[in-house]
PDB file of C-alpha atoms in Angstrom:
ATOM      1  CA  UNK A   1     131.906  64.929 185.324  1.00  0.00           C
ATOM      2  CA  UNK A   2     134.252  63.241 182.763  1.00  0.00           C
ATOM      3  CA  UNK A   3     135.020  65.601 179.733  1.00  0.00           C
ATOM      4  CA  UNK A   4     135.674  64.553 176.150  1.00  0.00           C
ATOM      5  CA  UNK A   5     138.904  64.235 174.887  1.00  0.00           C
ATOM      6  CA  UNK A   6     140.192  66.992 172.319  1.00  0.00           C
ATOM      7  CA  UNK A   7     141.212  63.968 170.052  1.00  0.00           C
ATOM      8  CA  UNK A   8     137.914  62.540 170.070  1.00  0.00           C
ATOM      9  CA  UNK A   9     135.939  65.638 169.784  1.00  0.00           C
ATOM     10  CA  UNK A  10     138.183  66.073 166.542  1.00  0.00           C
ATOM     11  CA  UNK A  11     137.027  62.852 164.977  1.00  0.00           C
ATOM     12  CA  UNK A  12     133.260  62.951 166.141  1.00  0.00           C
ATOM     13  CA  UNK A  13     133.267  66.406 163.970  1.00  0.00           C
ATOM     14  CA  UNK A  14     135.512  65.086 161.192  1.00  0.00           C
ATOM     15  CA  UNK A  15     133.288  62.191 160.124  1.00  0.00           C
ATOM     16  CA  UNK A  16     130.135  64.569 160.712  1.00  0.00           C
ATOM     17  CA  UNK A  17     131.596  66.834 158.194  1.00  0.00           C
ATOM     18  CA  UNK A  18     132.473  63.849 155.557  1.00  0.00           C
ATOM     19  CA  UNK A  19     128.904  62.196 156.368  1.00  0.00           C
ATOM     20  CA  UNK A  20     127.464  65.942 155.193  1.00  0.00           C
ATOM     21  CA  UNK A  21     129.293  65.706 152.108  1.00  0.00           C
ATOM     22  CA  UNK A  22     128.432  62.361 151.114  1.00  0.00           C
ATOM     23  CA  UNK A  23     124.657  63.502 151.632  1.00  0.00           C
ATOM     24  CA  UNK A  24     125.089  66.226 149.836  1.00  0.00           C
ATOM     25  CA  UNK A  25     126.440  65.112 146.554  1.00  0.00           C
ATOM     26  CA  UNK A  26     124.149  61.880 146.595  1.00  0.00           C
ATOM     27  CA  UNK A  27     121.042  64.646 146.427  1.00  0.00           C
ATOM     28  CA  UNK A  28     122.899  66.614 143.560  1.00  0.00           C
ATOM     29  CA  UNK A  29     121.838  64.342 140.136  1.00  0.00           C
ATOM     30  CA  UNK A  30     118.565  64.195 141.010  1.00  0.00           C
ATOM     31  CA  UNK A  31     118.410  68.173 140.119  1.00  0.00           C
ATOM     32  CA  UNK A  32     120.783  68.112 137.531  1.00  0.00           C
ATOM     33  CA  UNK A  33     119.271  68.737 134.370  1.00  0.00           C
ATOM     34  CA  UNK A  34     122.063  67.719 132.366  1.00  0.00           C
ATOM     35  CA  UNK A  35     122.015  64.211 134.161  1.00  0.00           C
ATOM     36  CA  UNK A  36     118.572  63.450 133.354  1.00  0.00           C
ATOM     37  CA  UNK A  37     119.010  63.866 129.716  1.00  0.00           C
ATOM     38  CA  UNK A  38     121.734  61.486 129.806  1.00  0.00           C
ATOM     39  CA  UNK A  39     119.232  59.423 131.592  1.00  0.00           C
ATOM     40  CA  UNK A  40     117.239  59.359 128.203  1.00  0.00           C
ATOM     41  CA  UNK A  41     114.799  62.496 129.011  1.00  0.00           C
ATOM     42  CA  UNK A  42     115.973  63.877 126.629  1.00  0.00           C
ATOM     43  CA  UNK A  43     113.658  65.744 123.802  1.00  0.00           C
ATOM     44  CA  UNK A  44     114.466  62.562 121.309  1.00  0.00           C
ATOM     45  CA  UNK A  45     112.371  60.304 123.666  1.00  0.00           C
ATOM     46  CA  UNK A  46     109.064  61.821 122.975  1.00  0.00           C
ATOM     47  CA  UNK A  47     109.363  61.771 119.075  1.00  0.00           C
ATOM     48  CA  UNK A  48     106.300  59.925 117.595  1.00  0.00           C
ATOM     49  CA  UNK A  49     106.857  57.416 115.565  1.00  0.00           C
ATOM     50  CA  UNK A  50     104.649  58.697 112.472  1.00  0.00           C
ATOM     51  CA  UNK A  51     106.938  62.164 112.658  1.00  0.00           C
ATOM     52  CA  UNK A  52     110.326  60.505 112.322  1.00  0.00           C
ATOM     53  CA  UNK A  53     109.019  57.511 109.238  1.00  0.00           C
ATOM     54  CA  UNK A  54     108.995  57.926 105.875  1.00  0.00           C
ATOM     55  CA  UNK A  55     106.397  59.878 104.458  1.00  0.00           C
ATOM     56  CA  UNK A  56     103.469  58.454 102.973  1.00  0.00           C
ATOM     57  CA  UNK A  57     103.066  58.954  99.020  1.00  0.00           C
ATOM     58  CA  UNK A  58      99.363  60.483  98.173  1.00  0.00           C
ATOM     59  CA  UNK A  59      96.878  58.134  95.775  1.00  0.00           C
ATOM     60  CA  UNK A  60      95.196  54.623  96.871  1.00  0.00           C
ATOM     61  CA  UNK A  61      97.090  51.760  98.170  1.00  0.00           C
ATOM     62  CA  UNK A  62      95.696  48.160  98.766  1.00  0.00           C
ATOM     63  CA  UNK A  63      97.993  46.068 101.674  1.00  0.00           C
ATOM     64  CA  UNK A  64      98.151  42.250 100.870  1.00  0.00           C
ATOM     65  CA  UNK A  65      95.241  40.022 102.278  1.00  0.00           C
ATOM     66  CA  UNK A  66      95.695  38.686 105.214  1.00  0.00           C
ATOM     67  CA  UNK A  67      94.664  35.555 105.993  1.00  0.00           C
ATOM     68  CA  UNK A  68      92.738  34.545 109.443  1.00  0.00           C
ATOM     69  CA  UNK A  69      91.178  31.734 111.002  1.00  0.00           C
ATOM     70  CA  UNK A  70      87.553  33.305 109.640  1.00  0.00           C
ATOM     71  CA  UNK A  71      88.925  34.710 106.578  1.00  0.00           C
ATOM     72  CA  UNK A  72      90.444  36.807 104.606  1.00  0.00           C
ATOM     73  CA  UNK A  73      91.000  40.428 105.802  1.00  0.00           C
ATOM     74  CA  UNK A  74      92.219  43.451 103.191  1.00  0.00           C
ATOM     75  CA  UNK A  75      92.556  46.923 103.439  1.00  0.00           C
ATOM     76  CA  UNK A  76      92.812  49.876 100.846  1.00  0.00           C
ATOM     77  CA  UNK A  77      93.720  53.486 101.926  1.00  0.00           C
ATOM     78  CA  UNK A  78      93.152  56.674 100.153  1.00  0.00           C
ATOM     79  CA  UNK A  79      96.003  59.453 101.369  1.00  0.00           C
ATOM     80  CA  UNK A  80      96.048  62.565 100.088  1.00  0.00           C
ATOM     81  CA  UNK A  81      99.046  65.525 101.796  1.00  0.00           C
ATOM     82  CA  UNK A  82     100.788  62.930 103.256  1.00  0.00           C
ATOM     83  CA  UNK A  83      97.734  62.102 105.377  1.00  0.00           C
ATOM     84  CA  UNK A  84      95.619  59.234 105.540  1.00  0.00           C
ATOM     85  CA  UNK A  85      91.946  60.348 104.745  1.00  0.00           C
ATOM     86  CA  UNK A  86      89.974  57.193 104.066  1.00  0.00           C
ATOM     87  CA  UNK A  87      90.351  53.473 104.992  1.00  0.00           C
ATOM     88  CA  UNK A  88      88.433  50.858 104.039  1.00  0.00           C
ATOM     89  CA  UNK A  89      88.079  46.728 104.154  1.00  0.00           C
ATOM     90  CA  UNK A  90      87.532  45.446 100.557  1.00  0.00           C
ATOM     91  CA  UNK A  91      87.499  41.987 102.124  1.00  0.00           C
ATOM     92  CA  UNK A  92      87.065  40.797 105.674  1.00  0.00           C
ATOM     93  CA  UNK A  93      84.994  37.618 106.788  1.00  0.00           C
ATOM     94  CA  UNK A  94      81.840  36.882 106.089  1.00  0.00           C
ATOM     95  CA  UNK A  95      78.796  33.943 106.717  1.00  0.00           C
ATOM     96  CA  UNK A  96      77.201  33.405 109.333  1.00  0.00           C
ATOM     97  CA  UNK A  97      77.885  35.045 112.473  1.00  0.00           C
ATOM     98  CA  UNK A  98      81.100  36.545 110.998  1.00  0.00           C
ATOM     99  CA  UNK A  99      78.893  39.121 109.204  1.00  0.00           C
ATOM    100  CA  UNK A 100      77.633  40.616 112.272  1.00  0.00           C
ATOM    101  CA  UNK A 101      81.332  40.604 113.708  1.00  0.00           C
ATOM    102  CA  UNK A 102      82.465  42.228 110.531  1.00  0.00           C
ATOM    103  CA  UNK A 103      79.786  45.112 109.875  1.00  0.00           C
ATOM    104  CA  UNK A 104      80.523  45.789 113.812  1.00  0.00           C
ATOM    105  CA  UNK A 105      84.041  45.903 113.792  1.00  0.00           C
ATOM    106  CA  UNK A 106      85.415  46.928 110.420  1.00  0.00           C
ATOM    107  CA  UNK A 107      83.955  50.797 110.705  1.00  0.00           C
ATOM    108  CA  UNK A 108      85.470  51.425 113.948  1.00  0.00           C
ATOM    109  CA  UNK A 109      88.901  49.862 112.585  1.00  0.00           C
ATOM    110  CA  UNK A 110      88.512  52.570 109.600  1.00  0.00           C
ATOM    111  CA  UNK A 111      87.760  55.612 111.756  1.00  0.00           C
ATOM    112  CA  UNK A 112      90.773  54.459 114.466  1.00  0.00           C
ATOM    113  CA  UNK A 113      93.083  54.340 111.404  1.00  0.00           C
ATOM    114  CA  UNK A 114      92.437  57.868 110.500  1.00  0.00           C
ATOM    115  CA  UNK A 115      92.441  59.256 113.186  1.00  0.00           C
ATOM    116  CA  UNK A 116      95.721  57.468 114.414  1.00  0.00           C
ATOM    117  CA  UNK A 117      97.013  58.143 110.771  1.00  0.00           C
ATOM    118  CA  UNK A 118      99.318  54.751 111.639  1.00  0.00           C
ATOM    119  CA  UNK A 119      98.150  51.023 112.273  1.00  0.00           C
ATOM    120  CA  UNK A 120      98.592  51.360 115.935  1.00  0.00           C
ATOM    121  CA  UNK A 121      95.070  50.660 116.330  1.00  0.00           C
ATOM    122  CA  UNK A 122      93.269  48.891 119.488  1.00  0.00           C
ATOM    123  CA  UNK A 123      91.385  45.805 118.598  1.00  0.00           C
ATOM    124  CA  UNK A 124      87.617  46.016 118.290  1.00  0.00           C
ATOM    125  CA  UNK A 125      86.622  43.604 121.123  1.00  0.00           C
ATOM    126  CA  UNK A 126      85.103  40.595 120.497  1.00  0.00           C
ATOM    127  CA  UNK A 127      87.137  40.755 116.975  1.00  0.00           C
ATOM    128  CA  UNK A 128      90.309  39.698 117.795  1.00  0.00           C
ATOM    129  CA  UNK A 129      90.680  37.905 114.743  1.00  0.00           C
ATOM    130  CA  UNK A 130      89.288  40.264 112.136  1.00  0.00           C
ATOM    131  CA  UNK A 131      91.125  42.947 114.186  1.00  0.00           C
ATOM    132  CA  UNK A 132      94.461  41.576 113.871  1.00  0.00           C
ATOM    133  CA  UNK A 133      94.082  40.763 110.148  1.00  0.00           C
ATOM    134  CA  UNK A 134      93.282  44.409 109.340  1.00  0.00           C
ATOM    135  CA  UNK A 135      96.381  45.719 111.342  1.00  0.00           C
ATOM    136  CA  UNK A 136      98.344  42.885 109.148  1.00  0.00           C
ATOM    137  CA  UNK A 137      96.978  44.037 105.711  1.00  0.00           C
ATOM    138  CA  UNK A 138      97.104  47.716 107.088  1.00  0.00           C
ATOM    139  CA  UNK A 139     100.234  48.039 107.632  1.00  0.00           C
ATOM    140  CA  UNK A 140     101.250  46.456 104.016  1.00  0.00           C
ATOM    141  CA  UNK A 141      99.434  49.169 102.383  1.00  0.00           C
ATOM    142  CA  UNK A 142     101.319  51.955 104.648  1.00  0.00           C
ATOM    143  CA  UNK A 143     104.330  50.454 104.026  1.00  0.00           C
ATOM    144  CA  UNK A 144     103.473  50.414  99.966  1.00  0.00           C
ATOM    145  CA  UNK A 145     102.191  53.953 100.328  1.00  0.00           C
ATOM    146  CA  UNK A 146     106.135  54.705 102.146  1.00  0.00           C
ATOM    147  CA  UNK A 147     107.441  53.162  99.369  1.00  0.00           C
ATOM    148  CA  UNK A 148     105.803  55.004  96.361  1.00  0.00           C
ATOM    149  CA  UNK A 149     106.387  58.714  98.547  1.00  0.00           C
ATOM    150  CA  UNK A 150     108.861  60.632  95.986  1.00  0.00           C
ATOM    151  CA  UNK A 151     112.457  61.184  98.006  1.00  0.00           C
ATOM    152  CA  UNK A 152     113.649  64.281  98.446  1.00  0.00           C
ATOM    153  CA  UNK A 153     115.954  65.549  95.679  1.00  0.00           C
ATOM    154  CA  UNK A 154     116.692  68.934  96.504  1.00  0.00           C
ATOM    155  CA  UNK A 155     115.276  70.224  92.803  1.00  0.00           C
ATOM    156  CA  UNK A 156     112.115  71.456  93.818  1.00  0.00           C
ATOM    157  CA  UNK A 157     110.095  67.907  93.555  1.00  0.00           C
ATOM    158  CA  UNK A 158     111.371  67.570  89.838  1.00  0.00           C
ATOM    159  CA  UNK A 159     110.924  63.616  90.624  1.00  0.00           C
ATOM    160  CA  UNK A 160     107.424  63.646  92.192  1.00  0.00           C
ATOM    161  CA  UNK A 161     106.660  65.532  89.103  1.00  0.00           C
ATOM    162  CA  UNK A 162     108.222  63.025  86.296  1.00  0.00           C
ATOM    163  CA  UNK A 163     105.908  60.510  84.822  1.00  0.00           C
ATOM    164  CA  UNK A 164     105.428  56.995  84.713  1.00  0.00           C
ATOM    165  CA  UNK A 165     103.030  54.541  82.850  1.00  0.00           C
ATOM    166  CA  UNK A 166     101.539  51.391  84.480  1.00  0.00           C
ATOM    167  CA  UNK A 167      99.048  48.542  83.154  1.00  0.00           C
ATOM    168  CA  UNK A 168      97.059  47.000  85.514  1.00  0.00           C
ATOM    169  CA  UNK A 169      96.178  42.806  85.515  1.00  0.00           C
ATOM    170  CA  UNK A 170      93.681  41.745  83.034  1.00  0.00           C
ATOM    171  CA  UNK A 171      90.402  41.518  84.305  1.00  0.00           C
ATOM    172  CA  UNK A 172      88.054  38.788  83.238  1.00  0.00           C
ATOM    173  CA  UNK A 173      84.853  39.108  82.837  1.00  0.00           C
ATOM    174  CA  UNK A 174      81.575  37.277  81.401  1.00  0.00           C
ATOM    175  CA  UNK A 175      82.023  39.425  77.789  1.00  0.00           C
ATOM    176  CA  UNK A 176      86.176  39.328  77.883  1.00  0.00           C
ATOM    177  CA  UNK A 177      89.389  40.437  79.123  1.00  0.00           C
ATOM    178  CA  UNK A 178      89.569  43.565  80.102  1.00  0.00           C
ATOM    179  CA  UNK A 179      92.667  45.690  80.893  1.00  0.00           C
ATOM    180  CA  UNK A 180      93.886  49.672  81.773  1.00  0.00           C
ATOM    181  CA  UNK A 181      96.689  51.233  81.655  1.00  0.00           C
ATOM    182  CA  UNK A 182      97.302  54.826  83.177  1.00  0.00           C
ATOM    183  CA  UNK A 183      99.988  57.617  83.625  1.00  0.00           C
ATOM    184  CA  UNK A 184     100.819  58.861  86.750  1.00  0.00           C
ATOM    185  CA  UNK A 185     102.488  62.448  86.954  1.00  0.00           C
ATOM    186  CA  UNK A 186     102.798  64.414  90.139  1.00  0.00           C
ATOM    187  CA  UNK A 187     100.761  61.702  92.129  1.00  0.00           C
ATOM    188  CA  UNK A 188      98.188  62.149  89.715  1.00  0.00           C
ATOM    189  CA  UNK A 189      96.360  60.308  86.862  1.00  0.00           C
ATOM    190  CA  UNK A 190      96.342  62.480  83.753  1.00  0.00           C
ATOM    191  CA  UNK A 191      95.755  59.650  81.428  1.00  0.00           C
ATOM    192  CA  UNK A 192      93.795  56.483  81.488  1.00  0.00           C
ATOM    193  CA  UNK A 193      93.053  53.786  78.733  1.00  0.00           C
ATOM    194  CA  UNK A 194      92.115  50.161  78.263  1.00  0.00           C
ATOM    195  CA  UNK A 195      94.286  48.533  75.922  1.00  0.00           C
ATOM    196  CA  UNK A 196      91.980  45.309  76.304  1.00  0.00           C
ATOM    197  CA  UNK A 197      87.911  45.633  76.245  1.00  0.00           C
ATOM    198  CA  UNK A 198      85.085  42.903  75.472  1.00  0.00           C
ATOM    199  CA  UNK A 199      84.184  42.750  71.406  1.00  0.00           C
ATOM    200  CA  UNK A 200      82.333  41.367  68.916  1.00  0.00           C
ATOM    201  CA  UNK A 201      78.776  42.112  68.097  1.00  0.00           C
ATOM    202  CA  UNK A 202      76.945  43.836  70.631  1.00  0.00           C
ATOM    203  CA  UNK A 203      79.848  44.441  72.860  1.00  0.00           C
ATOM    204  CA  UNK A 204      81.704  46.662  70.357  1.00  0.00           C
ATOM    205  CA  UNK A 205      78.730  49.397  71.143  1.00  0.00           C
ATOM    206  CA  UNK A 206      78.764  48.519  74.677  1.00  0.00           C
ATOM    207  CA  UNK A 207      82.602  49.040  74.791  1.00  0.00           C
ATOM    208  CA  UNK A 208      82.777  52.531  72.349  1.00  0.00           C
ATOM    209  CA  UNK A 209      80.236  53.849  74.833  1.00  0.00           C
ATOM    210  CA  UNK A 210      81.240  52.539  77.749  1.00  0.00           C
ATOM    211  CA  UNK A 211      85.707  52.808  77.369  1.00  0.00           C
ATOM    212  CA  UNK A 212      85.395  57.041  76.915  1.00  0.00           C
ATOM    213  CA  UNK A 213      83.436  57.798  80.034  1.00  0.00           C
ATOM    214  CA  UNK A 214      85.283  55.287  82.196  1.00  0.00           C
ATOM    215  CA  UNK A 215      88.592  56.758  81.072  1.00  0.00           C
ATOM    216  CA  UNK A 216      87.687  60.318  81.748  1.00  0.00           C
ATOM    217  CA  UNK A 217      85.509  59.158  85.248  1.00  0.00           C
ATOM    218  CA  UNK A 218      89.397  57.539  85.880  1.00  0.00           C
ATOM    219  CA  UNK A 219      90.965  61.064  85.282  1.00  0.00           C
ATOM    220  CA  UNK A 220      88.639  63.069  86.805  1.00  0.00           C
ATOM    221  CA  UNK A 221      88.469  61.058  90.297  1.00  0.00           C
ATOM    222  CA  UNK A 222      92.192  59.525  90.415  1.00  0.00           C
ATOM    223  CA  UNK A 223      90.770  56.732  91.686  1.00  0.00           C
ATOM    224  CA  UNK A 224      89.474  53.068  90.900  1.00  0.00           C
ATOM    225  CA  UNK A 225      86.245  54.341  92.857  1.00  0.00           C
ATOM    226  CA  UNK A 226      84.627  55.711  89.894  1.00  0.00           C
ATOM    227  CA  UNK A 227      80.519  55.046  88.666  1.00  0.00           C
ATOM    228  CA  UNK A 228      79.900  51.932  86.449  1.00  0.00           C
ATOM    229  CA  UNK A 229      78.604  52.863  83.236  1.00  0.00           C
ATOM    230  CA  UNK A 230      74.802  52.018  83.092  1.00  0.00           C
ATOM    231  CA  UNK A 231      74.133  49.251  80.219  1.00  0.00           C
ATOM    232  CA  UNK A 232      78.058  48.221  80.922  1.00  0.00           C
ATOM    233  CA  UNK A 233      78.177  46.827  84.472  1.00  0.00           C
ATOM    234  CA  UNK A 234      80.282  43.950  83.419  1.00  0.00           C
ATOM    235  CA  UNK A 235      82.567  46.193  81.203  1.00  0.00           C
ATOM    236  CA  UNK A 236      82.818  48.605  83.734  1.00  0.00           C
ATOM    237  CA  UNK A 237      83.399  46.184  86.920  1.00  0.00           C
ATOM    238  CA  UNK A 238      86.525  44.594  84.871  1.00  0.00           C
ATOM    239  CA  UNK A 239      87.716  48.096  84.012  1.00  0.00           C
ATOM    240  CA  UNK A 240      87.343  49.149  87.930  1.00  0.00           C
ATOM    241  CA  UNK A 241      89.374  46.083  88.707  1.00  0.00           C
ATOM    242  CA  UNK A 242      92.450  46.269  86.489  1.00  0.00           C
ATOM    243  CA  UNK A 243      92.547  50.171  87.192  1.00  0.00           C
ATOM    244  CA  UNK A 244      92.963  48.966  91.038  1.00  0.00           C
ATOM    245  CA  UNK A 245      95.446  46.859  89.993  1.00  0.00           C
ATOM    246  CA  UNK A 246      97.351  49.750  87.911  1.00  0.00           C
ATOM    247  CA  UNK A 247      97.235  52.216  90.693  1.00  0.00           C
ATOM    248  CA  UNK A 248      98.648  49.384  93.330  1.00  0.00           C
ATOM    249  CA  UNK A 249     101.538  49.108  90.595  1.00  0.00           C
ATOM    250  CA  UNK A 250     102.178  52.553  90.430  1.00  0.00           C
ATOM    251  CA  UNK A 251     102.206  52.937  94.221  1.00  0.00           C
ATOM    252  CA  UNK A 252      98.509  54.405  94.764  1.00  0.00           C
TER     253      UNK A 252
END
């Protein structure tokens, strides 16, 4: 029987041993916690995007219209803690079968916006269009509502609490202009006037009666969704209308 050489026994068990190694520390990264974070598993990776943005200043924001191939599409949000608590289409298409598309689609667009509290929202299917145009106009009014959150000063919010007057556009309407103007402190309205209402005969009643109670209604619900005064729907419609604008000024 021939035997093995010593030599080549020494080899055979050399390159056994080196072939070990190599296995070895080819197996190591994969539990090495240390290399997987450097892989990008690290904690970072699963930060939403909504935690690391801008907070979102409270009040009502309207995004810009956005325009589709049915129409045009615009949203207004209400946000109140930071949070988004109400969203709503104050246009989207409509005639003909676009009505049926838009009753459909629009209140599933404003429940998947607060509950996603961002405009990463899934399109409503079979309204692509109308979809896509409220994600457009939605995210102008988050990015408005960003814009009008107070930054952080360090002085115990002494600028979320400073004051600011805004007048809203005129509004026309079939009995004249009509325009408000309101002052914002601490994200809230504590003042609210029109500085333009309809007059001359009849409307100068309609107007002393009407003005008072829309001002306080304005106050009271720090919003442009306040009650028309009854006798002054045309008084009260402009007034809604340039208090929308007002609020969109002063950044909800």
């Amino acid at each position: 029987m021939r035997k093995s050489h010593p030599v080549r026994r020494t080899v055979l068990a050399t390159a056994a041993t080196v072939s070990g190694i190599v296995l070895l520390l080819s197996l190591k990264p994969a539990s090495d916690p240390g290399s997987a974070e450097a892989a990008g598993g690290a904690p970072p990776a699963a930060e939403s995007v909504q935690g690391g943005a801008r907070p979102i200043g409270d009040g009502t924001v309207t995004g810009d219209p956005a325009q589709t191939q049915y129409g045009a599409v615009q949203v207004r949000l209400t946000v109140s803690g930071g949070k988004i608590t109400k969203a709503e289409a104050v246009q989207a298409p409509k005639g003909g079968q676009s009505d049926q598309i838009t009753s459909n689609a629009v209140p599933r667009l404003n429940q998947a916006v607060v509950r996603a509290q961002s405009a990463d929202v899934d399109a409503v299917s079979g309204a692509t269009y109308t979809s896509n145009g409220y994600k457009e106009s939605l995210q102008s009014a988050i990015d408005k509502a960003r814009a009008s959150a107070p930054a952080d000063t360090g002085n115990g919010g002494g600028a979320a609490a400073q004051a600011k007057t805004v007048t809203g556009d005129v509004a026309q309407t079939q009995y004249g202009p009509v325009q408000v103007r309101i002052t914002v402190s601490g994200g809230k309205i504590t003042k609210a006037e029109a500085v333009q209402a309809p007059k001359g005969g009849q409307s100068d009643q309609v107007t002393s009666n009407a003005v008072p109670k829309l001002n306080q209604a304005a106050v009271q619900g720090g919003t442009a969704d306040i009650d028309a005064v009854s006798g002054a729907t045309y008084t009260s419609e402009g007034y809604k209308e340039s208090l929308q604008s007002a609020l969109d000024k002063a950044g909800g």
